[in-house]
Tab-separated table of C-alpha atoms (C1' of nucleotides) in Angstrom:
chain	number	residue	atom	x	y	z
H	191	MET	CA	88.619	106.578	103.655
H	192	ASN	CA	92.078	105.244	104.416
H	193	ARG	CA	93.980	104.661	101.114
H	194	GLY	CA	96.553	102.379	102.659
H	195	ASP	CA	94.058	99.881	104.139
H	196	ALA	CA	95.118	97.036	101.968
H	197	PHE	CA	98.699	97.112	103.282
H	198	ASP	CA	97.742	97.000	106.947
H	199	PRO	CA	97.138	93.328	107.731
H	200	SER	CA	95.066	94.262	110.594
H	201	CYS	CA	92.817	96.543	108.692
H	202	PRO	CA	89.313	95.244	108.947
H	203	THR	CA	88.614	95.552	105.252
H	204	ARG	CA	91.609	93.625	104.426
H	205	VAL	CA	90.900	90.772	106.832
H	206	VAL	CA	87.419	90.343	105.631
H	207	LEU	CA	88.383	90.677	102.007
H	208	ASP	CA	91.001	87.927	102.258
H	209	ARG	CA	88.405	85.678	103.659
H	210	ILE	CA	85.606	86.588	101.330
H	211	GLY	CA	87.835	86.387	98.286
H	212	ASP	CA	88.600	82.833	98.984
H	213	LYS	CA	86.504	80.698	96.810
H	214	TRP	CA	85.697	78.122	99.476
H	215	THR	CA	84.904	80.219	102.422
H	216	VAL	CA	81.638	81.558	100.889
H	217	LEU	CA	80.696	77.994	99.909
H	218	VAL	CA	81.375	76.631	103.455
H	219	ILE	CA	79.234	79.371	104.948
H	220	GLY	CA	76.428	78.454	102.544
H	221	ALA	CA	76.779	74.783	103.297
H	222	LEU	CA	76.653	75.389	107.103
H	223	GLN	CA	73.822	77.826	107.005
H	224	ASP	CA	71.166	75.111	107.778
H	225	GLY	CA	73.143	73.679	110.692
H	226	PRO	CA	76.337	71.819	111.714
H	227	LEU	CA	77.925	69.288	109.450
H	228	ARG	CA	80.777	66.903	109.883
H	229	PHE	CA	83.825	66.936	107.820
H	230	THR	CA	82.915	64.538	105.129
H	231	ALA	CA	79.375	65.718	104.765
H	232	LEU	CA	80.582	69.224	104.398
H	233	ARG	CA	83.031	68.128	101.920
H	234	ALA	CA	80.404	66.337	99.845
H	235	ARG	CA	78.137	69.392	100.066
H	236	VAL	CA	80.668	71.864	98.941
H	237	GLY	CA	81.972	69.618	96.204
H	238	GLY	CA	85.233	69.471	94.405
H	239	VAL	CA	87.472	70.513	97.330
H	240	ALA	CA	90.552	68.637	98.061
H	241	ALA	CA	90.480	67.585	101.795
H	242	LYS	CA	93.719	69.468	102.456
H	243	VAL	CA	92.341	72.759	101.116
H	244	LEU	CA	89.034	72.196	103.006
H	245	THR	CA	91.013	71.775	106.133
H	246	GLN	CA	92.943	74.966	105.526
H	247	THR	CA	89.828	76.862	104.917
H	248	LEU	CA	88.211	75.520	107.962
H	249	ARG	CA	91.076	76.326	110.165
H	250	ALA	CA	91.344	79.876	108.881
H	251	MET	CA	87.630	80.322	109.597
H	252	GLU	CA	87.882	78.729	113.004
H	253	ARG	CA	90.837	81.033	113.757
H	254	ASP	CA	88.708	84.024	112.877
H	255	GLY	CA	85.816	82.854	114.968
H	256	LEU	CA	83.525	82.188	112.146
H	257	LEU	CA	82.893	78.582	113.027
H	258	THR	CA	83.443	76.058	115.726
H	259	ARG	CA	85.298	72.770	115.416
H	260	THR	CA	83.977	70.141	117.817
H	261	VAL	CA	85.941	66.920	118.111
H	262	HIS	CA	83.958	64.028	119.608
H	263	ALA	CA	85.895	61.497	121.552
H	264	GLN	CA	84.866	58.563	119.548
H	265	VAL	CA	86.117	55.852	117.343
H	266	PRO	CA	85.921	56.388	114.529
H	267	PRO	CA	86.583	60.092	115.001
H	268	ARG	CA	83.808	62.545	114.408
H	269	VAL	CA	84.306	66.287	113.996
H	270	ASP	CA	81.455	68.730	113.626
H	271	TYR	CA	81.719	72.208	112.088
H	272	GLU	CA	79.052	74.771	112.978
H	273	LEU	CA	78.776	78.470	112.274
H	274	THR	CA	79.109	80.829	115.169
H	275	PRO	CA	76.818	83.826	115.481
H	276	LEU	CA	79.644	85.896	114.068
H	277	GLY	CA	79.940	83.516	111.043
H	278	ALA	CA	76.266	83.500	110.567
H	279	SER	CA	76.160	87.302	110.609
H	280	LEU	CA	78.539	87.289	107.610
H	281	THR	CA	75.698	85.899	105.422
H	282	ALA	CA	74.131	89.313	105.421
H	283	PRO	CA	77.030	91.230	103.675
H	284	ILE	CA	77.457	88.268	101.412
H	285	ALA	CA	73.801	88.423	100.419
H	286	THR	CA	74.238	92.062	99.538
H	287	LEU	CA	77.066	91.180	97.304
H	288	THR	CA	75.122	88.365	95.711
H	289	ASP	CA	72.132	90.568	95.082
H	290	TRP	CA	74.361	93.119	93.430
H	291	ALA	CA	75.870	90.343	91.380
H	292	GLU	CA	72.707	88.942	90.263
H	293	THR	CA	71.290	92.428	89.423
H	294	HIS	CA	74.280	93.474	87.328
H	295	LEU	CA	75.496	90.314	85.909
H	296	SER	CA	73.914	90.947	82.540
H	297	ALA	CA	75.639	94.299	82.344
H	298	ILE	CA	79.013	92.751	83.150
H	299	LEU	CA	78.525	89.997	80.666
H	300	ALA	CA	77.422	92.445	77.972
H	301	ALA	CA	80.516	94.619	78.802
H	302	ARG	CA	82.706	91.644	78.289
H	303	ASP	CA	81.226	90.695	75.017
H	304	ASP	CA	81.733	94.237	73.794
H	305	TYR	CA	85.238	94.321	75.019
H	306	ASP	CA	86.160	90.905	73.580
H	307	ALA	CA	84.433	91.731	70.268
H	308	GLU	CA	86.455	94.905	69.797
H	309	LEU	CA	89.581	93.003	70.631
H	310	GLY	CA	88.715	90.350	68.016
H	311	ALA	CA	88.102	92.967	65.396
H	312	ARG	CA	91.598	94.206	65.602
S	9	MET	CA	70.878	78.494	97.018
S	10	ASN	CA	72.788	76.824	94.285
S	11	ARG	CA	75.591	74.855	95.792
S	12	GLY	CA	77.698	74.588	92.607
S	13	ASP	CA	77.964	78.295	91.906
S	14	ALA	CA	81.618	78.421	92.518
S	15	PHE	CA	82.317	76.092	89.680
S	16	ASP	CA	80.250	77.891	87.209
S	17	PRO	CA	82.509	80.704	85.821
S	18	SER	CA	79.368	82.521	84.602
S	19	CYS	CA	77.673	82.513	87.961
S	20	PRO	CA	77.177	86.049	89.203
S	21	THR	CA	78.486	85.339	92.551
S	22	ARG	CA	81.709	83.922	91.217
S	23	VAL	CA	82.287	86.799	88.786
S	24	VAL	CA	81.897	89.423	91.459
S	25	LEU	CA	83.702	87.520	94.177
S	26	ASP	CA	86.689	87.083	91.872
S	27	ARG	CA	86.793	90.752	91.327
S	28	ILE	CA	86.085	91.753	94.978
S	29	GLY	CA	88.618	89.265	96.318
S	30	ASP	CA	91.289	91.033	94.282
S	31	LYS	CA	93.374	93.281	96.654
S	32	TRP	CA	93.730	95.960	94.019
S	33	THR	CA	90.254	96.206	92.569
S	34	VAL	CA	88.766	97.540	95.780
S	35	LEU	CA	91.517	99.980	96.194
S	36	VAL	CA	91.148	101.306	92.631
S	37	ILE	CA	87.487	101.789	93.117
S	38	GLY	CA	88.178	103.698	96.271
S	39	ALA	CA	90.810	105.796	94.522
S	40	LEU	CA	88.442	106.598	91.600
S	41	GLN	CA	85.429	107.461	93.775
S	42	ASP	CA	86.111	111.171	93.723
S	43	GLY	CA	86.677	111.448	89.964
S	44	PRO	CA	88.915	110.345	87.082
S	45	LEU	CA	92.575	109.819	87.406
S	46	ARG	CA	95.401	109.290	85.034
S	47	PHE	CA	97.541	106.289	85.210
S	48	THR	CA	100.379	107.668	87.231
S	49	ALA	CA	98.172	109.543	89.633
S	50	LEU	CA	96.046	106.470	90.178
S	51	ARG	CA	99.260	104.415	90.728
S	52	ALA	CA	100.556	106.928	93.216
S	53	ARG	CA	97.258	106.981	95.120
S	54	VAL	CA	96.903	103.231	95.355
S	55	GLY	CA	100.432	102.910	96.362
S	56	GLY	CA	102.722	99.967	96.143
S	57	VAL	CA	101.357	98.501	92.887
S	58	ALA	CA	103.740	97.425	90.166
S	59	ALA	CA	102.757	99.065	86.902
S	60	LYS	CA	102.055	95.692	85.249
S	61	VAL	CA	99.705	94.592	88.005
S	62	LEU	CA	97.925	97.795	87.962
S	63	THR	CA	97.456	97.569	84.222
S	64	GLN	CA	96.125	94.013	84.584
S	65	THR	CA	93.644	95.103	87.205
S	66	LEU	CA	92.522	98.103	85.198
S	67	ARG	CA	92.044	95.956	82.025
S	68	ALA	CA	89.963	93.361	83.941
S	69	MET	CA	87.822	96.069	85.454
S	70	GLU	CA	87.433	97.741	82.019
S	71	ARG	CA	86.441	94.560	80.529
S	72	ASP	CA	83.784	94.150	83.172
S	73	GLY	CA	82.414	97.558	82.458
S	74	LEU	CA	83.452	98.918	85.869
S	75	LEU	CA	85.541	101.722	84.486
S	76	THR	CA	86.419	103.422	81.286
S	77	ARG	CA	89.792	103.963	79.805
S	78	THR	CA	90.243	107.100	77.778
S	79	VAL	CA	93.339	107.609	75.642
S	80	HIS	CA	94.058	111.164	74.705
S	81	ALA	CA	95.874	111.693	71.435
S	82	GLN	CA	98.659	113.702	72.919
S	83	VAL	CA	102.372	113.705	73.323
S	84	PRO	CA	103.098	112.725	75.876
S	85	PRO	CA	100.348	110.153	76.085
S	86	ARG	CA	97.608	110.677	78.660
S	87	VAL	CA	95.144	107.995	79.755
S	88	ASP	CA	92.224	108.767	82.066
S	89	TYR	CA	90.502	106.062	84.071
S	90	GLU	CA	87.008	106.829	85.351
S	91	LEU	CA	84.364	104.760	87.168
S	92	THR	CA	81.236	103.927	85.142
S	93	PRO	CA	77.834	104.042	86.816
S	94	LEU	CA	78.139	100.226	87.148
S	95	GLY	CA	81.466	100.581	88.878
S	96	ALA	CA	80.211	103.328	91.163
S	97	SER	CA	77.233	101.234	92.091
S	98	LEU	CA	79.780	98.641	93.435
S	99	THR	CA	80.758	100.921	96.102
S	100	ALA	CA	77.526	100.235	98.012
S	101	PRO	CA	78.121	96.484	98.466
S	102	ILE	CA	81.688	97.188	99.312
S	103	ALA	CA	80.592	99.627	101.902
S	104	THR	CA	78.280	96.960	103.459
S	105	LEU	CA	81.233	94.687	103.621
S	106	THR	CA	83.441	97.381	105.120
S	107	ASP	CA	80.887	98.151	107.732
S	108	TRP	CA	80.557	94.553	108.780
S	109	ALA	CA	84.316	94.341	108.914
S	110	GLU	CA	84.708	97.279	111.195
S	111	THR	CA	81.878	96.284	113.397
S	112	HIS	CA	83.240	92.831	113.947
S	113	LEU	CA	87.001	93.307	113.707
S	114	SER	CA	87.489	93.282	117.392
S	115	ALA	CA	85.573	89.828	117.616
S	116	ILE	CA	87.731	88.451	114.874
S	117	LEU	CA	90.918	89.621	116.369
S	118	ALA	CA	89.935	88.368	119.700
S	119	ALA	CA	89.164	85.001	118.218
S	120	ARG	CA	92.522	84.928	116.593
S	121	ASP	CA	94.350	85.806	119.832
S	122	ASP	CA	92.488	82.943	121.603
S	123	TYR	CA	93.258	80.530	118.853
S	124	ASP	CA	96.846	81.346	118.678
S	125	ALA	CA	97.293	81.415	122.503
S	126	GLU	CA	95.844	77.920	122.767
S	127	LEU	CA	98.061	76.740	120.069
S	128	GLY	CA	101.126	78.320	121.751
S	129	ALA	CA	100.196	76.648	125.047
S	130	ARG	CA	100.557	73.278	123.472
W	33	DC	C1'	86.937	59.163	109.819
W	34	DA	C1'	89.698	63.147	109.941
W	35	DG	C1'	93.580	65.272	108.619
W	36	DC	C1'	98.650	65.756	108.349
W	37	DA	C1'	102.911	65.242	105.376
W	38	DT	C1'	104.824	65.424	100.996
W	39	DC	C1'	105.255	66.486	96.289
W	40	DC	C1'	104.364	68.726	91.935
W	41	DG	C1'	102.359	71.502	88.368
W	42	DT	C1'	100.203	76.051	87.764
W	43	DT	C1'	99.391	80.492	88.792
W	44	DC	C1'	100.581	84.915	90.632
W	45	DT	C1'	103.649	88.622	91.906
W	46	DG	C1'	106.977	91.775	91.401
W	47	DA	C1'	111.252	93.674	89.610
W	48	DT	C1'	113.747	95.129	85.701
W	49	DA	C1'	114.520	96.640	81.134
W	50	DC	C1'	112.670	98.278	76.911
W	51	DT	C1'	109.122	100.888	73.393
W	52	DG	C1'	105.590	104.072	71.078
V	186	DC	C1'	103.806	109.143	80.070
V	187	DA	C1'	101.919	104.791	79.771
V	188	DG	C1'	102.549	100.886	78.944
V	189	DT	C1'	104.639	95.919	77.140
V	190	DA	C1'	108.041	92.011	77.525
V	191	DT	C1'	110.590	88.989	80.042
V	192	DC	C1'	111.833	86.329	83.861
V	193	DA	C1'	112.693	84.452	88.502
V	194	DG	C1'	110.661	83.590	93.034
V	195	DA	C1'	106.803	82.854	95.866
V	196	DA	C1'	102.239	81.376	96.785
V	197	DC	C1'	98.560	78.260	95.680
V	198	DG	C1'	95.795	74.187	94.482
V	199	DG	C1'	95.351	69.659	94.204
V	200	DA	C1'	96.557	64.498	94.184
V	201	DT	C1'	98.591	60.822	96.880
V	202	DG	C1'	99.879	58.115	100.759
V	203	DC	C1'	100.138	57.549	105.791
V	204	DT	C1'	98.545	57.732	110.809
V	205	DG	C1'	95.750	57.917	115.346
DNA sequence: CAGCATCCGTTCTGATACTG
DNA sequence: CAGTATCAGAACGGATGCTG
């Protein structure tokens, strides 16, 4: 494996990790899994996102080809967001991660308790 | 799927994502895959990390039971870091992600070029 | 409705200097 | 050697107000 991958912005691992590491991206993908949503609906579904931050997340994902942004020429404006096949294919790796997380959560939490308990004892 | 998972700090997905999303954690796991390393060696291998940040990363990973920190009673001091089975098992999901990244990198980069080109055209 | 501009508080990062 | 302490700068997140 290439050790320096995290420093090369074009490294695939880095690119994907930056996107996955973002709190909202994963939520957005989850929210759009069942079909397209417009901005407000998406925001309501994700919950707790500031409009600005949602927009940023959406733009970044659009730029990376993970979703499409469709502006309907209407008044009032209407914008639909929908996962591309590429974006949808990301759900698989995410699921792998989620599975691992669910499987090992108890171990992680137990390790934390141990660690914190020892710290407190000192 | 639970929509609110990102807001529950104890949610497995959140816990793991926070750790994976961290630039250094993935690098550290990669660096320790072949066996234990002491602090300086680890730092050299990862490259470009400030000592403070490495320490923070290591502590967080230790707390989560991903690696062990062994202090040898010597002068000069010597501290070894080694992946636990739990930490080692994380390499699998990471590999899944990396595979996806490598497979789809060209698509992502192409999408970016398109996006940026259209932006520049305006 | 969608989202851009602006502002502000918080967090994160990294460099530097110092200690057991 | 392996940190800890301190601190300034950058990046981020989020709230608010305004526009097509």
